[in-house]
mmCIF file of C-alpha atoms in Angstrom:
data_model
loop_
_atom_site.group_PDB
_atom_site.id
_atom_site.type_symbol
_atom_site.label_atom_id
_atom_site.label_comp_id
_atom_site.label_asym_id
_atom_site.label_seq_id
_atom_site.Cartn_x
_atom_site.Cartn_y
_atom_site.Cartn_z
ATOM 1 C CA MET A 10 27.809 67.876 -25.144
ATOM 2 C CA ALA A 11 25.356 69.343 -27.673
ATOM 3 C CA ASN A 12 28.204 71.144 -29.477
ATOM 4 C CA LEU A 13 30.234 67.943 -29.640
ATOM 5 C CA THR A 14 27.269 66.067 -31.132
ATOM 6 C CA ALA A 15 26.727 68.795 -33.701
ATOM 7 C CA GLY A 16 30.412 68.684 -34.616
ATOM 8 C CA ARG A 17 30.393 64.953 -35.065
ATOM 9 C CA ARG A 18 27.259 65.242 -37.166
ATOM 10 C CA ALA A 19 28.955 67.797 -39.431
ATOM 11 C CA VAL A 20 31.963 65.530 -39.876
ATOM 12 C CA LEU A 21 29.711 62.587 -40.721
ATOM 13 C CA LEU A 22 27.672 64.591 -43.224
ATOM 14 C CA GLY A 23 30.862 65.903 -44.812
ATOM 15 C CA ALA A 24 32.193 62.395 -45.193
ATOM 16 C CA LEU A 25 28.967 61.243 -46.830
ATOM 17 C CA ALA A 26 29.015 64.162 -49.287
ATOM 18 C CA ALA A 27 32.681 63.774 -50.171
ATOM 19 C CA PRO A 28 32.347 60.879 -52.653
ATOM 20 C CA SER A 29 29.775 62.790 -54.749
ATOM 21 C CA LEU A 30 31.922 65.927 -54.758
ATOM 22 C CA ALA A 31 35.030 63.986 -55.647
ATOM 23 C CA TYR A 32 33.139 62.226 -58.424
ATOM 24 C CA GLY A 33 32.302 65.512 -60.108
ATOM 25 C CA GLN A 34 35.756 66.948 -59.600
ATOM 26 C CA THR A 35 37.739 63.965 -60.865
ATOM 27 C CA ARG A 36 35.580 62.816 -63.798
ATOM 28 C CA ARG A 37 36.552 64.233 -67.176
ATOM 29 C CA PRO A 38 34.098 66.730 -68.702
ATOM 30 C CA LEU A 39 31.232 65.445 -70.800
ATOM 31 C CA ARG A 40 31.601 66.603 -74.420
ATOM 32 C CA LEU A 41 28.245 67.236 -76.084
ATOM 33 C CA VAL A 42 28.891 67.160 -79.824
ATOM 34 C CA VAL A 43 26.729 69.411 -82.010
ATOM 35 C CA PRO A 44 27.223 68.464 -85.687
ATOM 36 C CA PHE A 45 26.475 71.967 -86.973
ATOM 37 C CA PRO A 46 28.110 75.414 -86.642
ATOM 38 C CA PRO A 47 27.519 77.731 -83.681
ATOM 39 C CA GLY A 48 24.477 79.968 -83.805
ATOM 40 C CA GLY A 49 21.969 77.591 -85.400
ATOM 41 C CA GLY A 50 18.957 75.851 -83.921
ATOM 42 C CA VAL A 51 20.747 72.606 -83.045
ATOM 43 C CA ASP A 52 23.585 74.551 -81.432
ATOM 44 C CA SER A 53 21.074 76.485 -79.318
ATOM 45 C CA LEU A 54 19.402 73.211 -78.347
ATOM 46 C CA GLY A 55 22.766 71.764 -77.318
ATOM 47 C CA ARG A 56 23.720 74.743 -75.186
ATOM 48 C CA LEU A 57 20.372 74.813 -73.413
ATOM 49 C CA LEU A 58 20.699 71.103 -72.690
ATOM 50 C CA ALA A 59 24.309 71.387 -71.517
ATOM 51 C CA GLU A 60 23.639 74.112 -68.975
ATOM 52 C CA ARG A 61 20.794 72.102 -67.437
ATOM 53 C CA LEU A 62 22.578 68.749 -67.475
ATOM 54 C CA ALA A 63 25.652 69.721 -65.467
ATOM 55 C CA PRO A 64 23.855 70.182 -62.111
ATOM 56 C CA LEU A 65 22.298 66.715 -62.526
ATOM 57 C CA LEU A 66 25.576 64.915 -63.234
ATOM 58 C CA GLU A 67 27.129 65.319 -59.788
ATOM 59 C CA GLY A 68 29.250 68.261 -60.842
ATOM 60 C CA GLN A 69 30.572 66.797 -64.101
ATOM 61 C CA GLN A 70 31.261 69.673 -66.474
ATOM 62 C CA VAL A 71 29.357 69.616 -69.786
ATOM 63 C CA LEU A 72 31.051 71.235 -72.791
ATOM 64 C CA VAL A 73 29.420 71.862 -76.183
ATOM 65 C CA GLU A 74 31.698 70.899 -79.060
ATOM 66 C CA ASN A 75 30.740 71.968 -82.591
ATOM 67 C CA ARG A 76 31.881 69.440 -85.215
ATOM 68 C CA SER A 77 30.146 70.574 -88.393
ATOM 69 C CA GLY A 78 30.276 69.248 -91.937
ATOM 70 C CA GLY A 79 28.909 66.500 -94.115
ATOM 71 C CA GLY A 80 25.291 67.270 -93.255
ATOM 72 C CA GLY A 81 25.885 66.071 -89.693
ATOM 73 C CA LEU A 82 28.050 63.048 -90.567
ATOM 74 C CA ILE A 83 31.325 64.477 -89.233
ATOM 75 C CA GLY A 84 29.891 65.181 -85.799
ATOM 76 C CA ALA A 85 28.106 61.839 -85.652
ATOM 77 C CA ASP A 86 31.319 60.048 -86.592
ATOM 78 C CA ALA A 87 33.168 61.826 -83.791
ATOM 79 C CA VAL A 88 30.642 60.373 -81.350
ATOM 80 C CA ALA A 89 30.792 56.880 -82.858
ATOM 81 C CA LYS A 90 34.572 56.826 -82.488
ATOM 82 C CA GLY A 91 34.703 58.626 -79.138
ATOM 83 C CA PRO A 92 35.575 57.135 -75.750
ATOM 84 C CA ALA A 93 32.852 54.805 -74.467
ATOM 85 C CA ASP A 94 33.073 55.991 -70.875
ATOM 86 C CA GLY A 95 30.278 58.508 -70.461
ATOM 87 C CA THR A 96 32.386 61.498 -71.532
ATOM 88 C CA ILE A 97 30.963 62.037 -75.027
ATOM 89 C CA LEU A 98 27.425 62.377 -76.382
ATOM 90 C CA GLY A 99 26.047 63.766 -79.628
ATOM 91 C CA ILE A 100 22.839 65.488 -80.680
ATOM 92 C CA ILE A 101 22.146 63.740 -83.958
ATOM 93 C CA GLY A 102 19.226 64.351 -86.298
ATOM 94 C CA ALA A 103 16.829 61.938 -87.937
ATOM 95 C CA ALA A 104 18.107 62.608 -91.452
ATOM 96 C CA THR A 105 21.688 61.716 -90.469
ATOM 97 C CA LEU A 106 20.600 58.420 -88.943
ATOM 98 C CA CYS A 107 17.723 57.367 -91.169
ATOM 99 C CA ALA A 108 18.336 59.014 -94.561
ATOM 100 C CA ALA A 109 22.105 59.377 -95.028
ATOM 101 C CA PRO A 110 22.754 55.600 -95.176
ATOM 102 C CA PHE A 111 20.656 55.468 -98.356
ATOM 103 C CA ILE A 112 22.349 58.480 -99.947
ATOM 104 C CA GLN A 113 26.045 58.261 -99.164
ATOM 105 C CA PRO A 114 28.170 55.889 -101.289
ATOM 106 C CA THR A 115 30.000 54.994 -98.091
ATOM 107 C CA MET A 116 29.229 55.792 -94.480
ATOM 108 C CA PRO A 117 31.919 56.511 -91.867
ATOM 109 C CA PHE A 118 29.908 54.569 -89.285
ATOM 110 C CA ASP A 119 27.196 51.931 -88.990
ATOM 111 C CA VAL A 120 24.050 53.409 -87.457
ATOM 112 C CA THR A 121 22.894 50.058 -86.076
ATOM 113 C CA LYS A 122 26.250 49.019 -84.572
ATOM 114 C CA ASP A 123 28.272 52.087 -83.623
ATOM 115 C CA PHE A 124 25.858 54.018 -81.381
ATOM 116 C CA ARG A 125 23.940 53.551 -78.178
ATOM 117 C CA ALA A 126 20.712 55.535 -78.213
ATOM 118 C CA ILE A 127 20.067 57.422 -74.973
ATOM 119 C CA SER A 128 16.904 59.458 -75.584
ATOM 120 C CA GLN A 129 15.082 61.679 -77.994
ATOM 121 C CA ILE A 130 15.407 65.309 -76.933
ATOM 122 C CA SER A 131 13.429 67.363 -79.465
ATOM 123 C CA ASP A 132 10.859 67.276 -82.202
ATOM 124 C CA SER A 133 10.115 69.847 -84.887
ATOM 125 C CA ALA A 134 9.049 70.408 -88.459
ATOM 126 C CA VAL A 135 10.307 72.696 -91.194
ATOM 127 C CA VAL A 136 8.530 75.631 -92.756
ATOM 128 C CA LEU A 137 8.281 76.622 -96.418
ATOM 129 C CA ALA A 138 8.373 80.392 -96.756
ATOM 130 C CA VAL A 139 8.606 82.880 -99.609
ATOM 131 C CA SER A 140 9.531 86.517 -100.046
ATOM 132 C CA GLY A 141 6.726 88.669 -98.671
ATOM 133 C CA LYS A 142 7.208 91.204 -101.470
ATOM 134 C CA LEU A 143 7.002 88.580 -104.201
ATOM 135 C CA ALA A 144 4.021 86.933 -102.548
ATOM 136 C CA GLN A 145 2.138 90.213 -102.739
ATOM 137 C CA GLU A 146 3.207 90.949 -106.304
ATOM 138 C CA ARG A 147 2.450 87.464 -107.643
ATOM 139 C CA GLY A 148 -0.665 86.632 -105.698
ATOM 140 C CA TRP A 149 0.830 83.879 -103.555
ATOM 141 C CA THR A 150 -1.919 84.135 -100.959
ATOM 142 C CA ASP A 151 -1.543 80.518 -99.868
ATOM 143 C CA MET A 152 0.219 77.302 -100.832
ATOM 144 C CA ALA A 153 -2.382 76.400 -103.450
ATOM 145 C CA ALA A 154 -1.837 79.752 -105.175
ATOM 146 C CA LEU A 155 1.928 79.284 -105.080
ATOM 147 C CA LEU A 156 1.672 75.821 -106.647
ATOM 148 C CA ALA A 157 -0.633 77.138 -109.374
ATOM 149 C CA TRP A 158 1.871 79.911 -110.167
ATOM 150 C CA VAL A 159 4.763 77.438 -110.326
ATOM 151 C CA ARG A 160 2.833 75.195 -112.727
ATOM 152 C CA ALA A 161 2.361 78.207 -115.002
ATOM 153 C CA ASN A 162 5.964 79.353 -114.540
ATOM 154 C CA PRO A 163 8.206 76.263 -114.324
ATOM 155 C CA GLY A 164 11.538 76.972 -112.645
ATOM 156 C CA GLY A 165 10.377 80.378 -111.482
ATOM 157 C CA VAL A 166 10.648 79.688 -107.759
ATOM 158 C CA ARG A 167 14.049 78.809 -106.303
ATOM 159 C CA VAL A 168 13.938 77.485 -102.753
ATOM 160 C CA GLY A 169 16.930 77.480 -100.429
ATOM 161 C CA ASN A 170 17.608 74.375 -98.358
ATOM 162 C CA ALA A 171 20.449 72.783 -96.395
ATOM 163 C CA GLY A 172 21.553 70.422 -99.158
ATOM 164 C CA VAL A 173 21.015 66.890 -100.433
ATOM 165 C CA GLY A 174 19.857 64.448 -97.798
ATOM 166 C CA THR A 175 18.900 66.999 -95.155
ATOM 167 C CA VAL A 176 15.343 67.172 -93.871
ATOM 168 C CA THR A 177 14.815 70.467 -95.712
ATOM 169 C CA HIS A 178 15.883 68.991 -99.047
ATOM 170 C CA LEU A 179 13.833 65.823 -98.539
ATOM 171 C CA ALA A 180 10.771 67.823 -97.515
ATOM 172 C CA LEU A 181 11.050 70.005 -100.618
ATOM 173 C CA SER A 182 11.384 66.919 -102.820
ATOM 174 C CA ALA A 183 8.300 65.388 -101.206
ATOM 175 C CA ILE A 184 6.318 68.560 -101.921
ATOM 176 C CA ASN A 185 7.440 68.572 -105.553
ATOM 177 C CA SER A 186 6.539 64.916 -105.974
ATOM 178 C CA ALA A 187 3.128 65.165 -104.334
ATOM 179 C CA ALA A 188 2.117 68.352 -106.151
ATOM 180 C CA GLY A 189 3.734 67.528 -109.505
ATOM 181 C CA VAL A 190 5.678 70.801 -109.599
ATOM 182 C CA GLU A 191 9.295 71.910 -109.591
ATOM 183 C CA LEU A 192 10.197 74.228 -106.749
ATOM 184 C CA THR A 193 13.871 74.459 -107.679
ATOM 185 C CA PRO A 194 16.157 73.453 -104.797
ATOM 186 C CA VAL A 195 19.159 75.676 -104.087
ATOM 187 C CA PRO A 196 21.601 74.252 -101.497
ATOM 188 C CA TYR A 197 23.092 76.459 -98.782
ATOM 189 C CA ARG A 198 25.647 75.760 -96.068
ATOM 190 C CA GLY A 199 23.608 77.570 -93.445
ATOM 191 C CA GLY A 200 20.217 79.090 -92.801
ATOM 192 C CA ALA A 201 21.582 82.570 -92.138
ATOM 193 C CA GLN A 202 22.661 83.115 -95.744
ATOM 194 C CA GLN A 203 19.375 81.677 -96.995
ATOM 195 C CA ALA A 204 17.511 84.308 -94.983
ATOM 196 C CA VAL A 205 19.772 87.087 -96.284
ATOM 197 C CA ASP A 206 19.157 86.106 -99.918
ATOM 198 C CA LEU A 207 15.440 85.638 -99.322
ATOM 199 C CA LEU A 208 15.158 89.130 -97.838
ATOM 200 C CA ALA A 209 17.276 90.574 -100.668
ATOM 201 C CA GLY A 210 14.995 89.044 -103.295
ATOM 202 C CA THR A 211 17.733 86.961 -104.901
ATOM 203 C CA LEU A 212 15.925 83.837 -103.692
ATOM 204 C CA GLU A 213 12.180 83.338 -103.941
ATOM 205 C CA GLY A 214 11.720 80.829 -101.138
ATOM 206 C CA SER A 215 13.320 78.903 -98.304
ATOM 207 C CA VAL A 216 12.719 75.671 -96.414
ATOM 208 C CA ASP A 217 14.185 75.839 -92.919
ATOM 209 C CA LEU A 218 13.526 75.339 -89.242
ATOM 210 C CA PRO A 219 10.960 77.854 -87.940
ATOM 211 C CA ALA A 220 13.454 79.666 -85.726
ATOM 212 C CA ALA A 221 15.553 80.807 -88.685
ATOM 213 C CA LEU A 222 12.575 82.414 -90.397
ATOM 214 C CA LEU A 223 10.236 83.363 -87.550
ATOM 215 C CA PRO A 224 11.501 86.949 -86.984
ATOM 216 C CA HIS A 225 11.116 87.702 -90.703
ATOM 217 C CA ILE A 226 7.695 86.059 -90.806
ATOM 218 C CA GLN A 227 6.601 88.182 -87.855
ATOM 219 C CA SER A 228 7.885 91.356 -89.534
ATOM 220 C CA GLY A 229 6.033 90.555 -92.762
ATOM 221 C CA ALA A 230 9.209 90.486 -94.856
ATOM 222 C CA VAL A 231 8.700 86.747 -95.356
ATOM 223 C CA LYS A 232 5.429 84.874 -95.847
ATOM 224 C CA ALA A 233 5.092 81.387 -94.363
ATOM 225 C CA MET A 234 3.224 79.098 -96.759
ATOM 226 C CA GLY A 235 3.075 76.017 -94.567
ATOM 227 C CA VAL A 236 4.785 73.635 -92.160
ATOM 228 C CA THR A 237 5.688 70.052 -93.028
ATOM 229 C CA SER A 238 4.110 68.465 -89.960
ATOM 230 C CA GLY A 239 0.706 66.868 -90.452
ATOM 231 C CA THR A 240 -0.816 69.412 -88.072
ATOM 232 C CA ARG A 241 -0.056 73.030 -87.256
ATOM 233 C CA LEU A 242 2.776 73.911 -84.886
ATOM 234 C CA GLY A 243 2.058 75.467 -81.504
ATOM 235 C CA LEU A 244 4.856 77.945 -82.169
ATOM 236 C CA MET A 245 3.053 79.426 -85.187
ATOM 237 C CA PRO A 246 -0.584 78.278 -85.113
ATOM 238 C CA GLN A 247 -1.547 80.801 -87.776
ATOM 239 C CA VAL A 248 0.570 78.987 -90.380
ATOM 240 C CA PRO A 249 -1.258 76.103 -92.097
ATOM 241 C CA ALA A 250 0.135 72.611 -92.268
ATOM 242 C CA LEU A 251 1.027 71.814 -95.880
ATOM 243 C CA ALA A 252 -1.262 68.806 -95.537
ATOM 244 C CA GLU A 253 -4.201 71.255 -95.554
ATOM 245 C CA THR A 254 -3.452 72.085 -99.206
ATOM 246 C CA PRO A 255 -5.218 69.940 -101.852
ATOM 247 C CA GLY A 256 -2.729 67.466 -103.247
ATOM 248 C CA LEU A 257 -0.425 67.618 -100.228
ATOM 249 C CA ALA A 258 -2.539 65.660 -97.741
ATOM 250 C CA GLY A 259 0.163 63.039 -97.307
ATOM 251 C CA ILE A 260 2.892 65.478 -96.230
ATOM 252 C CA ASP A 261 3.847 64.812 -92.613
ATOM 253 C CA ILE A 262 7.586 65.221 -92.095
ATOM 254 C CA ARG A 263 8.978 65.907 -88.662
ATOM 255 C CA SER A 264 12.605 66.357 -87.754
ATOM 256 C CA TRP A 265 13.728 64.952 -84.408
ATOM 257 C CA ASN A 266 17.024 64.931 -82.575
ATOM 258 C CA VAL A 267 18.349 62.091 -80.460
ATOM 259 C CA ILE A 268 21.141 61.908 -77.892
ATOM 260 C CA LEU A 269 23.613 59.164 -78.817
ATOM 261 C CA ALA A 270 26.683 57.676 -77.149
ATOM 262 C CA PRO A 271 29.335 55.302 -78.502
ATOM 263 C CA ALA A 272 28.034 51.744 -78.747
ATOM 264 C CA ALA A 273 30.281 50.294 -76.037
ATOM 265 C CA THR A 274 29.205 52.801 -73.376
ATOM 266 C CA PRO A 275 28.490 50.768 -70.201
ATOM 267 C CA GLU A 276 24.879 50.258 -69.178
ATOM 268 C CA ALA A 277 25.419 52.083 -65.890
ATOM 269 C CA GLU A 278 26.611 55.177 -67.785
ATOM 270 C CA VAL A 279 23.721 54.937 -70.238
ATOM 271 C CA GLN A 280 21.206 54.879 -67.402
ATOM 272 C CA ARG A 281 22.970 57.699 -65.526
ATOM 273 C CA LEU A 282 22.863 59.920 -68.602
ATOM 274 C CA PHE A 283 19.329 58.894 -69.564
ATOM 275 C CA THR A 284 18.003 59.744 -66.099
ATOM 276 C CA ALA A 285 19.562 63.206 -66.205
ATOM 277 C CA ILE A 286 18.459 63.938 -69.790
ATOM 278 C CA ARG A 287 14.919 62.796 -69.043
ATOM 279 C CA ARG A 288 14.748 65.107 -66.041
ATOM 280 C CA VAL A 289 15.873 68.033 -68.185
ATOM 281 C CA GLY A 290 13.483 67.178 -71.020
ATOM 282 C CA GLN A 291 10.475 66.869 -68.723
ATOM 283 C CA ASP A 292 11.112 70.226 -67.051
ATOM 284 C CA PRO A 293 8.501 72.679 -68.421
ATOM 285 C CA SER A 294 11.058 75.488 -68.366
ATOM 286 C CA PHE A 295 13.272 73.579 -70.806
ATOM 287 C CA GLY A 296 10.391 73.110 -73.234
ATOM 288 C CA GLN A 297 9.563 76.789 -72.945
ATOM 289 C CA ALA A 298 13.183 77.734 -73.637
ATOM 290 C CA LEU A 299 13.178 75.609 -76.804
ATOM 291 C CA ARG A 300 10.027 77.093 -78.306
ATOM 292 C CA PRO A 301 11.686 80.213 -79.816
ATOM 293 C CA PHE A 302 14.039 77.894 -81.721
ATOM 294 C CA GLY A 303 11.163 75.927 -83.238
ATOM 295 C CA TYR A 304 11.531 72.801 -81.092
ATOM 296 C CA ASP A 305 9.255 70.862 -78.802
ATOM 297 C CA ALA A 306 10.982 69.033 -75.962
ATOM 298 C CA VAL A 307 10.379 65.284 -76.308
ATOM 299 C CA VAL A 308 12.116 62.557 -74.308
ATOM 300 C CA SER A 309 11.947 58.790 -74.708
ATOM 301 C CA GLU A 310 10.482 56.333 -72.238
ATOM 302 C CA SER A 311 13.777 54.447 -72.250
ATOM 303 C CA PRO A 312 16.948 54.021 -74.321
ATOM 304 C CA ALA A 313 15.396 50.859 -75.789
ATOM 305 C CA ALA A 314 12.339 52.853 -76.901
ATOM 306 C CA MET A 315 14.593 55.310 -78.728
ATOM 307 C CA THR A 316 16.421 52.465 -80.449
ATOM 308 C CA ALA A 317 13.074 51.079 -81.583
ATOM 309 C CA LYS A 318 12.003 54.481 -82.925
ATOM 310 C CA ILE A 319 15.125 54.784 -85.081
ATOM 311 C CA ALA A 320 14.438 51.331 -86.547
ATOM 312 C CA ALA A 321 10.770 52.147 -87.183
ATOM 313 C CA GLU A 322 11.468 55.531 -88.800
ATOM 314 C CA THR A 323 14.246 54.324 -91.112
ATOM 315 C CA PRO A 324 11.912 52.900 -93.829
ATOM 316 C CA VAL A 325 9.958 56.172 -93.838
ATOM 317 C CA TRP A 326 13.104 58.213 -94.450
ATOM 318 C CA ARG A 327 14.319 55.724 -97.030
ATOM 319 C CA ARG A 328 11.135 56.364 -98.987
ATOM 320 C CA LEU A 329 11.732 60.133 -98.776
ATOM 321 C CA VAL A 330 15.232 59.605 -100.161
ATOM 322 C CA GLU A 331 13.857 57.533 -103.035
ATOM 323 C CA VAL A 332 11.275 60.214 -103.846
ATOM 324 C CA SER A 333 13.994 62.879 -103.849
ATOM 325 C CA GLY A 334 16.067 61.004 -106.407
ATOM 326 C CA ALA A 335 19.098 61.193 -104.129
ATOM 327 C CA ALA A 336 19.319 57.462 -103.410
ATOM 328 C CA ARG A 337 22.745 56.011 -104.061
ATOM 329 C CA GLN A 338 23.033 53.805 -107.099
#
């Protein structure tokens, strides 16, 4: 009799588990769009998120899809025009959402109408660094010394960045405006080539995410002058915030990434995805895994809170665009 009861119990438990298993097996994979090439910080963030999301989505497969170009606009547009059924998300940066609309003559999407915010996933700042060899030769002991040298040698420091409208370009423009100097911006398609040229001495400086420069900073080949956040980063506490330099007290620029879905995504799907993403983001091991890439894990209290943050941050980024001179006419 005991064996019969155990058998019936197994059948019952199997029947209860079947719907969840079938759900994961029959649902199409979730495409997580990364709007930058493989190998960069955002790509690493996306892959770390994807591998942790899948077990929380009842077996739904999560695939990272790189859709680079246009400073993040191409990938964001793919999300805006994707199926609104919980099978596509994008990791989209603050500059794409809050700065690009004031730079681009035309936008392929409407930030306020074409997306459904799910949650913030990361927060970071960028670092301004210079050639370690040149810093030693020219007495660039700190940011104040670098600014003094640039004032005496206009145009003598070229600084690589990711191009007009990106957080690195806007941060560099804000530094120039606040300090009254001209650190000459040089656009690059990717951080890897910036680092190569910086190490080769064909470029004096670079503004990039910490992860791209950290190994070279640690080796001494590159000298970090400061980070754009108002306070120092936990990843590199020895590097001053630029705001510590006289004349740069107002510099506080942080780059965050948000998970977005197409606007018409049903509320049930939004909540399902938000719950899973929040669980990943609050896991200490996820935050620890992000640290080498220069990110802090940050998740929103709700999708509505993330929507409100985008609206609140937009005027701040608009001002950065105006300062940079990149605002559309």
